[in-house]
Structures are given as structure tokens and as C-alpha cells.
């Protein structure tokens, strides 16, 4: 490899890596905040924080990496213009088109990583994360019930246990509140036991009271019962059916079906690869500037191009899933023009306009 290609590739790679690190930290904070909110509402067990954080971040990489590639290339090429290095290279016969080889040496590996995450690793990580939550919610202890704390249940309602054994099967001082339509159901017990009966979770309450009546309190239609033993079947979560959604299916399975939601998910996974390649080609002409020109305009333009591409990709995927767009159209109406625009801008970059009197 010529020294110039090594120098430019190193400059591009360092800038792209720095941009990816910053975007990764910001995205990690966003995923962490979402997880904390889901844990507070009882949807995700607190014990799965680290595993869910890592798996969900893999699913976000196809959206993070194209922006990191665009910003990294924009910063590195912009620095070459700001420090007048591009003008020196142009003076010795090295124009913007000569940057294609070092540009591809950095962009192609990133595009391959995006394709691997979008087509293979991302769906597998999403399916694994969802399966871990479903499996954990089958156990009341792992599902987030802690002694001395009111815990929202995944099916609605609130549960409280004053004390709990280490295996999570024996409880004491129990309070359970549930709502069924316009009626409420409150059960209290001195002790209780959690066990399984033919795959069904059963909570046996001992020596307690149960109050059932209207939730609004509009009338006095209440019933009070005292019991020695009350077995309550805990509702089974229907989250396992969500694993059949196209979002959690492997890419090869999506290729074998012609349903609109599956095709929409397939195009959603293909789109980041082509968008990243288009953004990489756009970075070089967008970074062109004079030595004393500010870089903020190019940065804002890059963010705008990224946002327009991502928002149109989301909108097109939704239209495909709802049947508003024909399946044959897919997202090609967005991807091919974006890729063509990137190629056209790169080829036109550096051309000197001919004077009008010579035309």
C-alpha cells in the first residue's frame, strides 16, 4: 500500500473510531434510561440489567454505525481541508477521487459490521433478550418482587410481601391488588406459598381476607371473605407469542415468507448497509471547505442527511407493514436514490466549472 493510502486510511480510521466511541456512550446512556423505566414499571427484572443492556445495544448498532462513519469521515476530510493538506495533494495531482481507495479501506469493514449486526447479530440479540425476560418472569422472585416493597406485576396490579424465603417460594404478610374491568380485588394473607401445578403458577394464601367490589366506589356492592387457604392461579404471560413477530425472526426465515410485515422487517435490515455506503461517499464532497471556513455547517448538513434517511426508512417500513406500499417497491425508492446521490456527489467533487463563454 502506498504511503499516502496508509496515511489517509489511518486518519479516517482514527476519526471514525472516535466518533463511534462518543456515539456508543450516548446510545448506552439512552438504552440504560429505557431499561430503568421498564424495570420501574415491572416489565424487565432488575437482575437482567447488564445482559439486557449489552444485547439491546447490539440491536442499536445498525443505526449508530452509519452516523459514526459519516461524522468520522466528515471530521477527518474536513481537517485535511482546514490544514491545507488537500490543497497540497491537489497541487501534486492527487484529487478527491484519489481518496476512494483509503475511503473504502475504512468504510467497507464498517459496512460489513453493519450488515452482520443488522442481518444476523441484531435479530439474534433481540430474540435472546426477549427470551431471557420471558423466562425470568416465570419466577416471581426473579420477576422483581422484593420484601417490603410494592412491586407492579407484568399483567397489571400490585403485589407486596413483607418477608420472603431465599428460594422465593414462601412468603409472609402478603398484599395483592388487582383490577378486572370496573371491579377491584384485594387479597391479604399472613403467609403464602408459590408452586407449580402442571406448568401453571399457583399462589396459595393462608389465613387471610379478600375484598371484592367496584373500583370507583360508586356503590357499596362489596364482598368480604375470610379464608384459611385461598389458591390463586397467577396469569400466564403472553410474551412467548411475541417471539413469532418478524422483529425476532432470523433473516433467512424472513426470506421464505411473502407477508407484508416480514418483508418490511427484511427491508429494514437491509437499509442500514446501503445507507452507510451512501453516507460514506457523501462525506468527502460535504467536507469540502476553505482553510478558515467553519465546520459547523457541514456537521449540521450531515446530521440533517442522516435524520432524513433514517426517518424515511422508518416511515417506509411502517407503510410496508401496513400495506400502504407494494411489497415489490420495498425501500428501494429510498435506498437507490440515496446511493445514486452519493455516487454523483463524489464523482462531481473537485471538478472545475467551465466558464460560460467557453460553453
CSV table of C-alpha atoms in Angstrom, one decimal:
chain,number,residue,atom,x,y,z
A,1,UNK,CA,0.0,0.0,0.0
A,2,UNK,CA,1.4,3.4,-0.9
A,3,UNK,CA,2.4,5.7,2.0
A,4,UNK,CA,-0.4,8.2,1.0
A,5,UNK,CA,-3.1,5.5,1.4
A,6,UNK,CA,-1.7,4.4,4.7
A,7,UNK,CA,-1.7,7.9,6.0
A,8,UNK,CA,-5.2,8.7,4.8
A,9,UNK,CA,-6.6,5.4,6.0
A,10,UNK,CA,-5.1,5.9,9.5
A,11,UNK,CA,-6.6,9.4,9.6
A,12,UNK,CA,-10.0,8.2,8.5
A,13,UNK,CA,-9.9,5.2,10.9
A,14,UNK,CA,-9.0,7.3,14.0
A,15,UNK,CA,-11.7,9.8,13.3
A,16,UNK,CA,-14.4,7.1,12.7
A,17,UNK,CA,-13.3,5.2,15.8
A,18,UNK,CA,-13.5,8.4,17.9
A,19,UNK,CA,-17.0,9.2,16.6
A,20,UNK,CA,-18.2,5.7,17.2
A,21,UNK,CA,-16.9,5.8,20.8
A,22,UNK,CA,-18.8,9.0,21.6
A,23,UNK,CA,-22.0,7.8,19.9
A,24,UNK,CA,-21.7,4.5,21.6
A,25,UNK,CA,-21.5,6.1,25.0
A,26,UNK,CA,-24.5,8.4,24.3
A,27,UNK,CA,-26.5,5.4,23.0
A,28,UNK,CA,-25.6,3.3,26.0
A,29,UNK,CA,-27.0,6.0,28.3
A,30,UNK,CA,-30.2,6.1,26.3
A,31,UNK,CA,-30.6,2.3,26.4
A,32,UNK,CA,-29.8,2.4,30.1
A,33,UNK,CA,-32.5,5.0,30.8
A,34,UNK,CA,-35.1,3.0,28.8
A,35,UNK,CA,-34.2,-0.1,30.8
A,36,UNK,CA,-34.5,1.7,34.1
A,37,UNK,CA,-38.0,2.9,33.1
A,38,UNK,CA,-39.1,-0.6,32.1
A,39,UNK,CA,-37.7,-2.0,35.4
A,40,UNK,CA,-39.6,0.6,37.4
A,41,UNK,CA,-42.9,-0.5,35.7
A,42,UNK,CA,-42.1,-4.2,36.3
A,43,UNK,CA,-41.6,-5.2,32.6
A,44,UNK,CA,-37.9,-6.2,33.0
A,45,UNK,CA,-36.4,-7.9,36.0
A,46,UNK,CA,-33.7,-5.9,37.7
A,47,UNK,CA,-31.3,-8.9,37.8
A,48,UNK,CA,-31.1,-8.8,34.0
A,49,UNK,CA,-29.8,-5.2,33.8
A,50,UNK,CA,-26.3,-5.9,32.4
A,51,UNK,CA,-27.4,-8.7,30.0
A,52,UNK,CA,-30.3,-6.7,28.6
A,53,UNK,CA,-28.1,-3.6,28.2
A,54,UNK,CA,-25.5,-5.4,26.1
A,55,UNK,CA,-28.0,-7.3,24.0
A,56,UNK,CA,-30.1,-4.2,23.2
A,57,UNK,CA,-27.0,-2.2,22.3
A,58,UNK,CA,-26.2,-4.8,19.6
A,59,UNK,CA,-29.6,-4.2,18.2
A,60,UNK,CA,-29.0,-0.4,18.0
A,61,UNK,CA,-25.6,-0.7,16.3
A,62,UNK,CA,-27.1,-0.7,12.7
A,63,UNK,CA,-28.5,2.8,13.5
A,64,UNK,CA,-25.4,4.1,15.3
A,65,UNK,CA,-22.6,2.9,13.0
A,66,UNK,CA,-23.8,4.7,9.8
A,67,UNK,CA,-23.8,8.0,11.7
A,68,UNK,CA,-20.4,7.4,13.3
A,69,UNK,CA,-19.0,6.6,9.8
A,70,UNK,CA,-20.5,9.7,8.3
A,71,UNK,CA,-19.3,12.0,11.1
A,72,UNK,CA,-15.8,10.4,11.4
A,73,UNK,CA,-15.1,10.8,7.6
A,74,UNK,CA,-16.5,14.3,7.7
A,75,UNK,CA,-14.2,15.3,10.5
A,76,UNK,CA,-11.1,13.7,9.0
A,77,UNK,CA,-11.6,15.0,5.5
A,78,UNK,CA,-12.6,18.4,6.9
A,79,UNK,CA,-9.3,18.5,8.8
A,80,UNK,CA,-7.4,17.9,5.6
A,81,UNK,CA,-9.0,20.9,4.1
A,82,UNK,CA,-8.6,23.0,7.2
A,83,UNK,CA,-4.9,22.3,7.4
A,84,UNK,CA,-4.4,22.9,3.7
A,85,UNK,CA,-3.3,19.3,3.2
A,86,UNK,CA,-5.9,18.7,0.5
A,87,UNK,CA,-4.7,21.7,-1.5
A,88,UNK,CA,-1.1,20.3,-1.3
A,89,UNK,CA,-2.3,16.9,-2.5
A,90,UNK,CA,-4.3,18.6,-5.3
A,91,UNK,CA,-1.2,20.5,-6.4
A,92,UNK,CA,0.8,17.3,-6.9
A,93,UNK,CA,-2.1,15.7,-8.9
A,94,UNK,CA,-4.0,13.9,-6.1
A,95,UNK,CA,-7.6,15.0,-6.3
A,96,UNK,CA,-10.7,13.9,-4.3
A,97,UNK,CA,-11.2,10.9,-6.5
A,98,UNK,CA,-7.8,9.6,-5.3
A,99,UNK,CA,-9.4,9.3,-1.8
A,100,UNK,CA,-11.6,6.5,-2.9
A,101,UNK,CA,-9.2,3.7,-2.1
A,102,UNK,CA,-8.4,4.8,1.5
A,103,UNK,CA,-12.1,5.7,1.9
A,104,UNK,CA,-13.2,2.2,1.0
A,105,UNK,CA,-10.4,0.6,3.2
A,106,UNK,CA,-12.1,2.2,6.2
A,107,UNK,CA,-15.8,2.1,5.0
A,108,UNK,CA,-16.1,-1.4,3.8
A,109,UNK,CA,-15.2,-3.1,7.2
A,110,UNK,CA,-17.7,-0.8,8.9
A,111,UNK,CA,-20.3,-1.6,6.3
A,112,UNK,CA,-19.7,-5.3,6.8
A,113,UNK,CA,-20.1,-5.0,10.6
A,114,UNK,CA,-23.3,-3.1,10.0
A,115,UNK,CA,-24.5,-5.9,7.7
A,116,UNK,CA,-23.6,-8.6,10.3
A,117,UNK,CA,-25.3,-6.7,13.1
A,118,UNK,CA,-28.4,-5.9,11.1
A,119,UNK,CA,-28.9,-9.2,9.4
A,120,UNK,CA,-27.6,-11.7,11.9
A,121,UNK,CA,-26.4,-10.5,15.3
A,122,UNK,CA,-29.1,-7.9,15.9
A,123,UNK,CA,-32.1,-10.2,15.5
A,124,UNK,CA,-30.4,-13.0,17.5
A,125,UNK,CA,-29.7,-10.5,20.3
A,126,UNK,CA,-33.3,-9.2,20.3
A,127,UNK,CA,-34.6,-12.8,20.5
A,128,UNK,CA,-32.2,-13.8,23.2
A,129,UNK,CA,-33.0,-10.7,25.3
A,130,UNK,CA,-36.8,-11.2,24.9
A,131,UNK,CA,-36.5,-14.9,25.8
A,132,UNK,CA,-34.5,-14.1,28.9
A,133,UNK,CA,-37.2,-11.7,30.1
A,134,UNK,CA,-40.0,-14.2,29.4
A,135,UNK,CA,-38.1,-17.0,31.3
A,136,UNK,CA,-37.3,-14.7,34.2
A,137,UNK,CA,-40.9,-13.5,34.6
A,138,UNK,CA,-41.9,-17.2,35.2
A,139,UNK,CA,-40.3,-17.0,38.6
A,140,UNK,CA,-42.0,-14.5,40.9
A,141,UNK,CA,-38.7,-14.0,42.8
A,142,UNK,CA,-36.7,-13.1,39.7
A,143,UNK,CA,-39.5,-11.1,38.3
A,144,UNK,CA,-38.7,-8.3,40.8
A,145,UNK,CA,-40.8,-9.0,43.9
A,146,UNK,CA,-38.7,-7.8,46.8
A,147,UNK,CA,-39.6,-8.0,50.5
A,148,UNK,CA,-41.0,-4.7,52.0
A,149,UNK,CA,-41.7,-3.1,48.6
A,150,UNK,CA,-44.8,-2.7,46.4
A,151,UNK,CA,-44.0,-4.2,43.0
A,152,UNK,CA,-46.0,-3.7,39.8
A,153,UNK,CA,-46.9,-7.0,38.2
A,154,UNK,CA,-46.5,-7.5,34.4
A,155,UNK,CA,-50.2,-8.3,34.0
A,156,UNK,CA,-51.3,-5.3,36.0
A,157,UNK,CA,-51.9,-4.8,39.7
A,158,UNK,CA,-49.6,-4.5,42.6
A,159,UNK,CA,-48.0,-7.2,44.9
A,160,UNK,CA,-46.4,-6.8,48.3
A,161,UNK,CA,-44.7,-9.3,50.6
A,162,UNK,CA,-43.3,-8.4,54.0
A,163,UNK,CA,-40.8,-11.3,54.1
A,164,UNK,CA,-39.7,-13.9,51.6
A,165,UNK,CA,-37.6,-17.1,51.7
A,166,UNK,CA,-34.3,-17.3,49.9
A,167,UNK,CA,-35.8,-19.6,47.2
A,168,UNK,CA,-38.8,-17.2,46.7
A,169,UNK,CA,-41.4,-20.0,47.4
A,170,UNK,CA,-42.5,-18.9,50.9
A,171,UNK,CA,-43.9,-15.5,51.7
A,172,UNK,CA,-45.4,-13.8,54.6
A,173,UNK,CA,-47.6,-10.6,55.2
A,174,UNK,CA,-48.9,-10.6,51.6
A,175,UNK,CA,-50.9,-7.9,49.9
A,176,UNK,CA,-52.2,-8.3,46.3
A,177,UNK,CA,-54.3,-5.7,44.4
A,178,UNK,CA,-55.8,-6.4,41.0
A,179,UNK,CA,-58.4,-4.7,38.7
A,180,UNK,CA,-60.8,-6.5,36.4
A,181,UNK,CA,-62.7,-4.0,34.4
A,182,UNK,CA,-64.5,-1.7,36.8
A,183,UNK,CA,-64.1,-4.0,39.8
A,184,UNK,CA,-61.1,-4.4,42.1
A,185,UNK,CA,-59.9,-7.4,44.0
A,186,UNK,CA,-57.8,-7.1,47.2
A,187,UNK,CA,-56.3,-10.1,49.0
A,188,UNK,CA,-54.3,-10.2,52.2
A,189,UNK,CA,-52.7,-13.1,53.9
A,190,UNK,CA,-50.4,-13.9,56.8
A,191,UNK,CA,-48.4,-16.3,54.8
A,192,UNK,CA,-48.3,-17.9,51.4
A,193,UNK,CA,-46.6,-20.4,49.2
A,194,UNK,CA,-45.7,-20.3,45.5
A,195,UNK,CA,-45.6,-23.6,43.5
A,196,UNK,CA,-46.3,-25.0,40.1
A,197,UNK,CA,-49.1,-27.3,39.1
A,198,UNK,CA,-48.8,-28.8,35.6
A,199,UNK,CA,-46.9,-25.8,34.4
A,200,UNK,CA,-49.3,-23.3,35.9
A,201,UNK,CA,-48.0,-20.9,38.7
A,202,UNK,CA,-50.2,-21.1,41.8
A,203,UNK,CA,-50.0,-18.8,44.8
A,204,UNK,CA,-51.6,-20.4,47.9
A,205,UNK,CA,-52.6,-17.8,50.5
A,206,UNK,CA,-53.0,-18.8,54.1
A,207,UNK,CA,-55.2,-17.3,56.8
A,208,UNK,CA,-56.3,-14.0,55.1
A,209,UNK,CA,-59.1,-11.8,53.9
A,210,UNK,CA,-60.3,-11.0,50.4
A,211,UNK,CA,-62.3,-7.9,49.4
A,212,UNK,CA,-64.0,-7.6,46.0
A,213,UNK,CA,-66.1,-4.6,44.8
A,214,UNK,CA,-66.3,-1.6,42.5
A,215,UNK,CA,-63.1,0.2,41.9
A,216,UNK,CA,-64.8,3.6,41.6
A,217,UNK,CA,-66.6,3.3,44.9
A,218,UNK,CA,-69.9,4.5,43.3
A,219,UNK,CA,-71.9,1.9,45.2
A,220,UNK,CA,-71.4,-0.4,48.2
A,221,UNK,CA,-71.5,-3.7,46.4
A,222,UNK,CA,-68.6,-5.1,48.3
A,223,UNK,CA,-67.9,-8.7,49.4
A,224,UNK,CA,-65.6,-9.6,52.3
A,225,UNK,CA,-64.4,-13.1,52.8
A,226,UNK,CA,-62.2,-14.7,55.4
A,227,UNK,CA,-60.3,-17.9,54.3
A,228,UNK,CA,-57.9,-20.4,55.7
A,229,UNK,CA,-56.5,-21.3,52.3
A,230,UNK,CA,-57.0,-19.5,49.0
A,231,UNK,CA,-55.2,-20.8,45.9
A,232,UNK,CA,-54.8,-18.1,43.3
A,233,UNK,CA,-53.7,-19.0,39.8
A,234,UNK,CA,-51.2,-16.5,38.5
A,235,UNK,CA,-52.0,-15.4,34.9
A,236,UNK,CA,-49.6,-16.7,32.3
A,237,UNK,CA,-47.8,-14.1,30.3
A,238,UNK,CA,-48.5,-14.0,26.6
A,239,UNK,CA,-45.0,-12.7,25.9
A,240,UNK,CA,-43.9,-16.0,24.3
A,241,UNK,CA,-46.2,-15.3,21.4
A,242,UNK,CA,-44.3,-12.1,20.6
A,243,UNK,CA,-41.3,-14.2,19.7
A,244,UNK,CA,-43.1,-15.1,16.5
A,245,UNK,CA,-43.0,-11.4,15.4
A,246,UNK,CA,-40.9,-10.6,12.4
A,247,UNK,CA,-38.6,-8.5,14.6
A,248,UNK,CA,-37.3,-11.6,16.4
A,249,UNK,CA,-37.2,-13.9,13.3
A,250,UNK,CA,-33.9,-14.8,11.6
A,251,UNK,CA,-33.3,-13.1,8.2
A,252,UNK,CA,-33.4,-16.5,6.4
A,253,UNK,CA,-36.9,-17.1,7.8
A,254,UNK,CA,-38.0,-13.7,6.5
A,255,UNK,CA,-36.8,-14.5,3.0
A,256,UNK,CA,-39.1,-17.6,2.9
A,257,UNK,CA,-42.3,-15.6,3.6
A,258,UNK,CA,-44.1,-13.1,1.5
A,259,UNK,CA,-46.2,-11.5,4.2
A,260,UNK,CA,-46.1,-7.7,4.3
A,261,UNK,CA,-44.8,-7.4,8.0
A,262,UNK,CA,-42.0,-9.9,7.3
A,263,UNK,CA,-41.0,-8.1,4.0
A,264,UNK,CA,-41.0,-4.7,5.9
A,265,UNK,CA,-38.7,-6.1,8.5
A,266,UNK,CA,-36.4,-7.6,5.9
A,267,UNK,CA,-36.0,-4.2,4.1
A,268,UNK,CA,-35.5,-2.6,7.5
A,269,UNK,CA,-32.4,-4.8,8.0
A,270,UNK,CA,-31.0,-4.3,4.5
A,271,UNK,CA,-31.4,-0.5,4.5
A,272,UNK,CA,-28.6,0.4,7.0
A,273,UNK,CA,-26.0,-1.3,4.9
A,274,UNK,CA,-26.8,0.8,1.7
A,275,UNK,CA,-27.3,4.0,3.7
A,276,UNK,CA,-23.9,3.7,5.3
A,277,UNK,CA,-22.3,3.3,2.0
A,278,UNK,CA,-24.1,6.3,0.6
A,279,UNK,CA,-23.2,8.4,3.7
A,280,UNK,CA,-19.5,7.4,3.2
A,281,UNK,CA,-19.5,8.7,-0.3
A,282,UNK,CA,-21.3,11.9,0.6
A,283,UNK,CA,-18.8,12.7,3.4
A,284,UNK,CA,-16.0,13.7,1.0
A,285,UNK,CA,-17.9,16.4,-1.0
A,286,UNK,CA,-19.7,17.6,2.1
A,287,UNK,CA,-16.4,18.2,3.9
A,288,UNK,CA,-15.0,20.5,1.2
A,289,UNK,CA,-14.2,23.9,2.7
A,290,UNK,CA,-11.7,26.7,2.7
A,291,UNK,CA,-8.9,26.8,5.4
A,292,UNK,CA,-10.7,29.4,7.5
A,293,UNK,CA,-14.2,28.2,7.0
A,294,UNK,CA,-16.2,26.9,9.9
A,295,UNK,CA,-17.1,23.2,10.0
A,296,UNK,CA,-20.4,23.6,11.8
A,297,UNK,CA,-22.3,24.0,8.6
A,298,UNK,CA,-21.1,20.7,7.2
A,299,UNK,CA,-21.8,18.9,10.5
A,300,UNK,CA,-25.4,20.2,10.6
A,301,UNK,CA,-25.9,19.2,7.0
A,302,UNK,CA,-24.6,15.7,7.8
A,303,UNK,CA,-27.0,15.4,10.7
A,304,UNK,CA,-29.8,16.5,8.5
A,305,UNK,CA,-29.0,14.0,5.8
A,306,UNK,CA,-28.8,11.2,8.4
A,307,UNK,CA,-32.1,12.2,10.0
A,308,UNK,CA,-33.9,12.4,6.7
A,309,UNK,CA,-32.6,9.0,5.7
A,310,UNK,CA,-33.5,7.3,9.0
A,311,UNK,CA,-36.9,8.9,9.3
A,312,UNK,CA,-37.8,8.0,5.7
A,313,UNK,CA,-36.6,4.4,6.4
A,314,UNK,CA,-38.8,4.2,9.5
A,315,UNK,CA,-41.8,5.7,7.6
A,316,UNK,CA,-41.3,3.4,4.6
A,317,UNK,CA,-41.1,0.3,6.9
A,318,UNK,CA,-44.3,1.3,8.6
A,319,UNK,CA,-46.1,1.8,5.2
A,320,UNK,CA,-44.8,-1.6,4.0
A,321,UNK,CA,-46.1,-3.4,7.2
A,322,UNK,CA,-49.5,-1.7,6.9
A,323,UNK,CA,-49.8,-2.5,3.2
A,324,UNK,CA,-49.8,1.2,2.1
A,325,UNK,CA,-46.8,0.5,-0.2
A,326,UNK,CA,-46.5,-2.5,-2.5
A,327,UNK,CA,-44.1,-5.2,-1.3
A,328,UNK,CA,-42.2,-5.1,-4.6
A,329,UNK,CA,-41.3,-1.4,-4.0
A,330,UNK,CA,-39.8,-2.1,-0.6
A,331,UNK,CA,-37.4,0.6,0.5
A,332,UNK,CA,-35.7,0.8,-2.9
A,333,UNK,CA,-37.4,4.1,-3.6
A,334,UNK,CA,-35.2,5.5,-0.8
A,335,UNK,CA,-32.0,3.4,-0.9
A,336,UNK,CA,-31.3,3.6,-4.6
A,337,UNK,CA,-31.7,7.4,-4.9
A,338,UNK,CA,-29.6,7.9,-1.8
A,339,UNK,CA,-26.8,5.7,-3.1
A,340,UNK,CA,-27.1,7.3,-6.5
A,341,UNK,CA,-26.8,10.8,-4.9
A,342,UNK,CA,-23.7,9.8,-3.0
A,343,UNK,CA,-22.0,8.4,-6.1
A,344,UNK,CA,-23.0,11.5,-8.1
A,345,UNK,CA,-21.7,13.9,-5.5
A,346,UNK,CA,-18.4,12.0,-5.2
A,347,UNK,CA,-17.8,11.9,-8.9
A,348,UNK,CA,-18.7,15.6,-9.3
A,349,UNK,CA,-16.5,16.7,-6.3
A,350,UNK,CA,-13.4,18.6,-7.4
A,351,UNK,CA,-14.5,19.4,-10.9
A,352,UNK,CA,-13.8,22.9,-12.1
A,353,UNK,CA,-16.7,24.6,-13.7
A,354,UNK,CA,-16.2,25.7,-17.2
A,355,UNK,CA,-16.6,29.4,-18.0
A,356,UNK,CA,-19.9,30.2,-19.7
A,357,UNK,CA,-18.2,31.9,-22.7
A,358,UNK,CA,-16.4,28.5,-23.5
A,359,UNK,CA,-19.6,26.5,-23.5
